[in-house]
XYZ file of C-alpha atoms in Angstrom:
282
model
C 76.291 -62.418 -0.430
C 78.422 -59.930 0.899
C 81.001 -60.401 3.332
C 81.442 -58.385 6.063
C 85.299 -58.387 6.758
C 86.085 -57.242 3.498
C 83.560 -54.609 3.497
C 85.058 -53.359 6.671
C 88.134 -53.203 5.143
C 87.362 -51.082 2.733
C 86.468 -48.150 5.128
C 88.473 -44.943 4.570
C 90.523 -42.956 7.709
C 88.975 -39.732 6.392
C 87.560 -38.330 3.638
C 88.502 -34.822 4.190
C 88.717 -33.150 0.800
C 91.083 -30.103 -0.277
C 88.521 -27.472 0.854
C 88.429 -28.979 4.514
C 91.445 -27.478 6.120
C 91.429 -23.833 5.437
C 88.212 -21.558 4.260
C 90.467 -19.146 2.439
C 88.007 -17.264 0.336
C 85.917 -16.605 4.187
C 89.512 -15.299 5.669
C 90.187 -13.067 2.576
C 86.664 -11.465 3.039
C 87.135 -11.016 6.551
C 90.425 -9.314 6.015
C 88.978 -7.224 3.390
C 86.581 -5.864 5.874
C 89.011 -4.469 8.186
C 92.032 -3.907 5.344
C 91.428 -0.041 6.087
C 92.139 -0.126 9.656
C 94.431 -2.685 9.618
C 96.789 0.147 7.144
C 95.897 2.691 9.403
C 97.325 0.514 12.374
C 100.262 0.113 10.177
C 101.247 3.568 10.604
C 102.349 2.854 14.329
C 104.597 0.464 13.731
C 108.206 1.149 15.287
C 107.005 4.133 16.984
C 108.986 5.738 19.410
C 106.206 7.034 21.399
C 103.501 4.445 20.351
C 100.835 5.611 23.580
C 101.001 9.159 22.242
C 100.277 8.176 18.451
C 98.043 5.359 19.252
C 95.896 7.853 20.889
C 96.148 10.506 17.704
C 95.674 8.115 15.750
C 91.983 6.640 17.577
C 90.564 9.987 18.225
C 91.014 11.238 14.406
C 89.996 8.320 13.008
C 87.575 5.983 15.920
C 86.464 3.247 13.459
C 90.277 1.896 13.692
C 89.505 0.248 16.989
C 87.089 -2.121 14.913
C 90.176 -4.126 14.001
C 91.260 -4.770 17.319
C 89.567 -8.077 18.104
C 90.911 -9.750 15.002
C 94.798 -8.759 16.636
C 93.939 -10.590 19.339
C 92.182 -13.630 17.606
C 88.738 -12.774 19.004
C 85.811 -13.127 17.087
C 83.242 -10.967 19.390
C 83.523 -7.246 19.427
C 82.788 -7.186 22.948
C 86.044 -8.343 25.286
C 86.234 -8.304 29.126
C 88.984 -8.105 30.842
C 89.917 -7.543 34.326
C 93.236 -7.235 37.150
C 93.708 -5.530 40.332
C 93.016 -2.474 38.723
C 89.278 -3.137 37.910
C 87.324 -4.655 35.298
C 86.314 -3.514 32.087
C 84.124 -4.125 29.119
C 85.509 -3.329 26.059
C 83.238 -2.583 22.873
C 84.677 -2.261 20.092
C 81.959 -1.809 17.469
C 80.656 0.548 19.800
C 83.452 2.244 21.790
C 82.384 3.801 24.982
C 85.955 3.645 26.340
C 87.866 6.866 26.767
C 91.243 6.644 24.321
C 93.610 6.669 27.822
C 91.120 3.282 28.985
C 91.968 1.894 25.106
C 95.542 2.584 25.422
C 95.438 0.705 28.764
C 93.788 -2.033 26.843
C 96.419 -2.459 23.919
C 99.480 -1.843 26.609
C 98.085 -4.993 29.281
C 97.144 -7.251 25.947
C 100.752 -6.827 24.631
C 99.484 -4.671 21.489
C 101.389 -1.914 21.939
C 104.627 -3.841 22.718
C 104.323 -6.359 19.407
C 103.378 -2.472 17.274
C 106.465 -0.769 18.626
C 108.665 -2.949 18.763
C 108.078 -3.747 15.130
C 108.094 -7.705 15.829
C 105.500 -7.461 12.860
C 106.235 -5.948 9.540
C 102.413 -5.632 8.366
C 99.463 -5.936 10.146
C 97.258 -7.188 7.065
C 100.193 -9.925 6.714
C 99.522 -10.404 10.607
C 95.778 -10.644 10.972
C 95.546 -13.088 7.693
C 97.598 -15.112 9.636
C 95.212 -14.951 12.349
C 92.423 -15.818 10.615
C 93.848 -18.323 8.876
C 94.398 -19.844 12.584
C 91.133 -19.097 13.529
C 89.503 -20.610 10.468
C 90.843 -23.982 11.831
C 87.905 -24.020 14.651
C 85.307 -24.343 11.205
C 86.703 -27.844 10.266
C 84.449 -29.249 12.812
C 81.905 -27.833 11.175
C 83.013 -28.601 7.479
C 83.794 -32.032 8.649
C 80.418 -32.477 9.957
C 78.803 -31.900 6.565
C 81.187 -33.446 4.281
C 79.543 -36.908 4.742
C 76.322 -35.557 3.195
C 77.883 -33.487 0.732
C 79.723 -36.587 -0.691
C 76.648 -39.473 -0.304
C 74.412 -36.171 -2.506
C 76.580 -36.488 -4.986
C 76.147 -39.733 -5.635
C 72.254 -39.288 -5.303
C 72.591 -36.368 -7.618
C 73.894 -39.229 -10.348
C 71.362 -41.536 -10.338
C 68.497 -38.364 -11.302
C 66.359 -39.767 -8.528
C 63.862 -37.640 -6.828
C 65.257 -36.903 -3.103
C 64.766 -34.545 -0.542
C 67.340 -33.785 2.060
C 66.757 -32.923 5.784
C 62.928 -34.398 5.902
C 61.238 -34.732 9.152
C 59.270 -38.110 9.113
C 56.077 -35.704 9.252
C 56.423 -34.532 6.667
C 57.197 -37.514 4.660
C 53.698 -38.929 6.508
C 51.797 -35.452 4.818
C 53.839 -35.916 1.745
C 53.053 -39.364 0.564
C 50.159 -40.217 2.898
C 51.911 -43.376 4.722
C 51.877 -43.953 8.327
C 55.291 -44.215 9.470
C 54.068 -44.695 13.834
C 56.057 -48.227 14.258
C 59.129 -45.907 13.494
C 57.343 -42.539 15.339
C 56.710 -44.881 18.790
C 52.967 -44.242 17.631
C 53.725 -40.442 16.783
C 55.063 -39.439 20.513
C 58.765 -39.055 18.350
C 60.011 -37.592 15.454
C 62.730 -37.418 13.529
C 64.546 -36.046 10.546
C 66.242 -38.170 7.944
C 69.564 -36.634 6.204
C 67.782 -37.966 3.124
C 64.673 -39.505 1.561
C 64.231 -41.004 -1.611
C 61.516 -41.345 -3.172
C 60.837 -43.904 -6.506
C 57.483 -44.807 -7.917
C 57.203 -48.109 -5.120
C 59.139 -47.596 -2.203
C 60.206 -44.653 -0.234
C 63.749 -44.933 0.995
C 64.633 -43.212 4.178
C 68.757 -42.466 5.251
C 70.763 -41.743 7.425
C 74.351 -40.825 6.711
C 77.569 -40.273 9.095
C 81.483 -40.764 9.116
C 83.407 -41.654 12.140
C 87.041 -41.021 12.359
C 87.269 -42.699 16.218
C 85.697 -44.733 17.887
C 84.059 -44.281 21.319
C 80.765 -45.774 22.648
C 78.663 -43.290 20.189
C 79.487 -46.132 17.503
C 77.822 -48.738 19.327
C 74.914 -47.116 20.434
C 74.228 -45.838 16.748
C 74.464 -49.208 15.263
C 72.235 -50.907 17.746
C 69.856 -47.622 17.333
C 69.737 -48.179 13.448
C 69.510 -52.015 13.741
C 66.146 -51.105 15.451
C 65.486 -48.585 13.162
C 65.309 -50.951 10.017
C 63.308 -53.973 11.786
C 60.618 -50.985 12.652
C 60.790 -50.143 8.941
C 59.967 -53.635 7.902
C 56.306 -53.387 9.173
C 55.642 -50.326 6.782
C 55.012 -51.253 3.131
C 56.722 -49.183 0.854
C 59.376 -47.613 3.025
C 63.190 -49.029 3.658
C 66.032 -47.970 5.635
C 69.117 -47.094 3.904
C 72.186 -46.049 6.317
C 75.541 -44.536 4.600
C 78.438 -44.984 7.128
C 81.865 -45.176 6.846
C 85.657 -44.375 8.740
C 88.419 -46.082 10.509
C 86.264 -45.710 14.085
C 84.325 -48.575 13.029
C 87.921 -50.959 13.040
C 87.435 -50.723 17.079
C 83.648 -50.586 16.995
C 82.914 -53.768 14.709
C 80.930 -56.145 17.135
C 78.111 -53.833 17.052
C 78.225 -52.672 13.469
C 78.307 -56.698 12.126
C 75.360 -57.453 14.097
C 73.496 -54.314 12.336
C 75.170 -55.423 9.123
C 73.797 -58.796 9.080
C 70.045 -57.178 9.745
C 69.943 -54.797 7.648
C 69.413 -54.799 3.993
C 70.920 -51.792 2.668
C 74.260 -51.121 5.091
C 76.026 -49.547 2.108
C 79.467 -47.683 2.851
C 81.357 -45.382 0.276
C 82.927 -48.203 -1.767
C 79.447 -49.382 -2.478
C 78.518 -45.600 -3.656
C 81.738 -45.872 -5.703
C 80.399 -49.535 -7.114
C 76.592 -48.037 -8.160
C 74.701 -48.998 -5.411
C 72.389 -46.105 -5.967
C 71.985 -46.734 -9.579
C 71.013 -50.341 -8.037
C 68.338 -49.309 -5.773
C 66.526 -46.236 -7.494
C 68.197 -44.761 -10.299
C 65.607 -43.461 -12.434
């Protein structure tokens, strides 16, 4: 009988792994991509008449102006910007600007100051810098997934048959079981992060990983309490719910309640301990 103050305890603050912080392989690439203009900007630097070379330099050579965005750490090629002189819509995939409207751009963006003034030494050194900075906005994204990435491994382990990212239609065509008490009689559906399937029972899970806490916590407790008493009327399917992270510390009300009714609450410890090998290793 497990004990659910100790298995709280062993929740982890994060499981962020090396790979989480920085994408450095995706800035490299999109450094490469530009590396050519990015040199040919280089050639301004310290100029004493940086207007007059910027402009040279654009009308010899236009595709230069696809670096731009990056300088500014701006994704889109496509910048507005207005002031009491107007309002413009830059393009710089596709410039439609003349080179004195581009010039205007660099000089009221601070471009042309931080080139002349030679406050940067190299602007490949520069932009990676950028990049780096702007690869920070993907850990939301990375963070989001890491929770699956990390419960698949342990499903990869146990050499059971699973399928990730099922819609409970699917499972209902798959396997020919009717799955309405969880459907509300088909008007819902949904899609599990995971099903497993062994030659009796058809496990269905959700995973997630919450590093606050906040209402969210409660809400998805009660909803997977209700989740796993709707599974009990179908023969041959069970609930399984991954969850883990220090949120739960301020969130445990809810989650004990859920943890008391359900049969498989599992967190990573348990992975660690072979609860997969347990329920449907193969």
């Amino acid at each position: 009988m497990r004990e659910f103050s100790s298995w709280l305890a062993k929740m982890r603050p994060s499981i962020n792994g090396y790979a989480y912080y920085v994408d450095f392989p995706k800035v490299y690439a999109n450094i490469d991509a530009v590396r050519i203009e990015l040199n040919m900007m280089n050639s301004l630097i310290g100029s004493s008449d940086i207007e007059a070379d910027f402009k040279r330099l654009i009308e010899r050579y236009p595709e230069v102006l696809t670096c731009i965005p990056l300088l500014l750490a701006v994704r889109q090629h496509e910048i507005y910007a207005q002031d009491e002189d107007g309002a413009f819509l830059y393009d710089f995939d596709k410039p439609k600007c003349s080179a004195d409207q581009d010039i205007t751009f660099m000089k009221k963006t601070g471009l042309l100051d931080l080139i002349s003034r030679h406050l940067v030494s190299n602007l490949v050194d520069y932009a990676l810098g950028v990049e780096t900075g702007l690869d920070s906005n993907g850990r939301k994204n990375r963070g989001g997934h890491q929770m699956e990435d990390l419960v698949e491994g342990f499903l990869r382990k146990t050499g059971a048959e699973y399928y990730k990212e099922m819609y409970l239609n699917d499972i209902e065509r798959k396997w020919n079981v009717d799955l309405s008490a969880i459907s509300a009689e088909g008007t819902t559906t949904k899609r599990w992060d995971f099903v497993v399937k062994t030659p009796t029972v058809i496990y269905v899970m959700e995973t997630n990983f919450y590093t606050g806490g906040g209402s969210k916590l409660n809400e998805t407790a009660r909803s997977y309490k209700l989740i796993a008493e709707e599974a009990r009327q179908i023969a041959g399917v069970e609930f399984v719910w991954i969850t883990d992270g220090g949120g739960w510390k301020n969130a445990r009300r809810n989650l004990e309640e859920t943890f008391r009714a359900m049969t498989h609450l599992y967190n990573i410890d348990d992975m660690e301990h072979g609860v997969f090998e347990r329920l449907f290793a193969v």
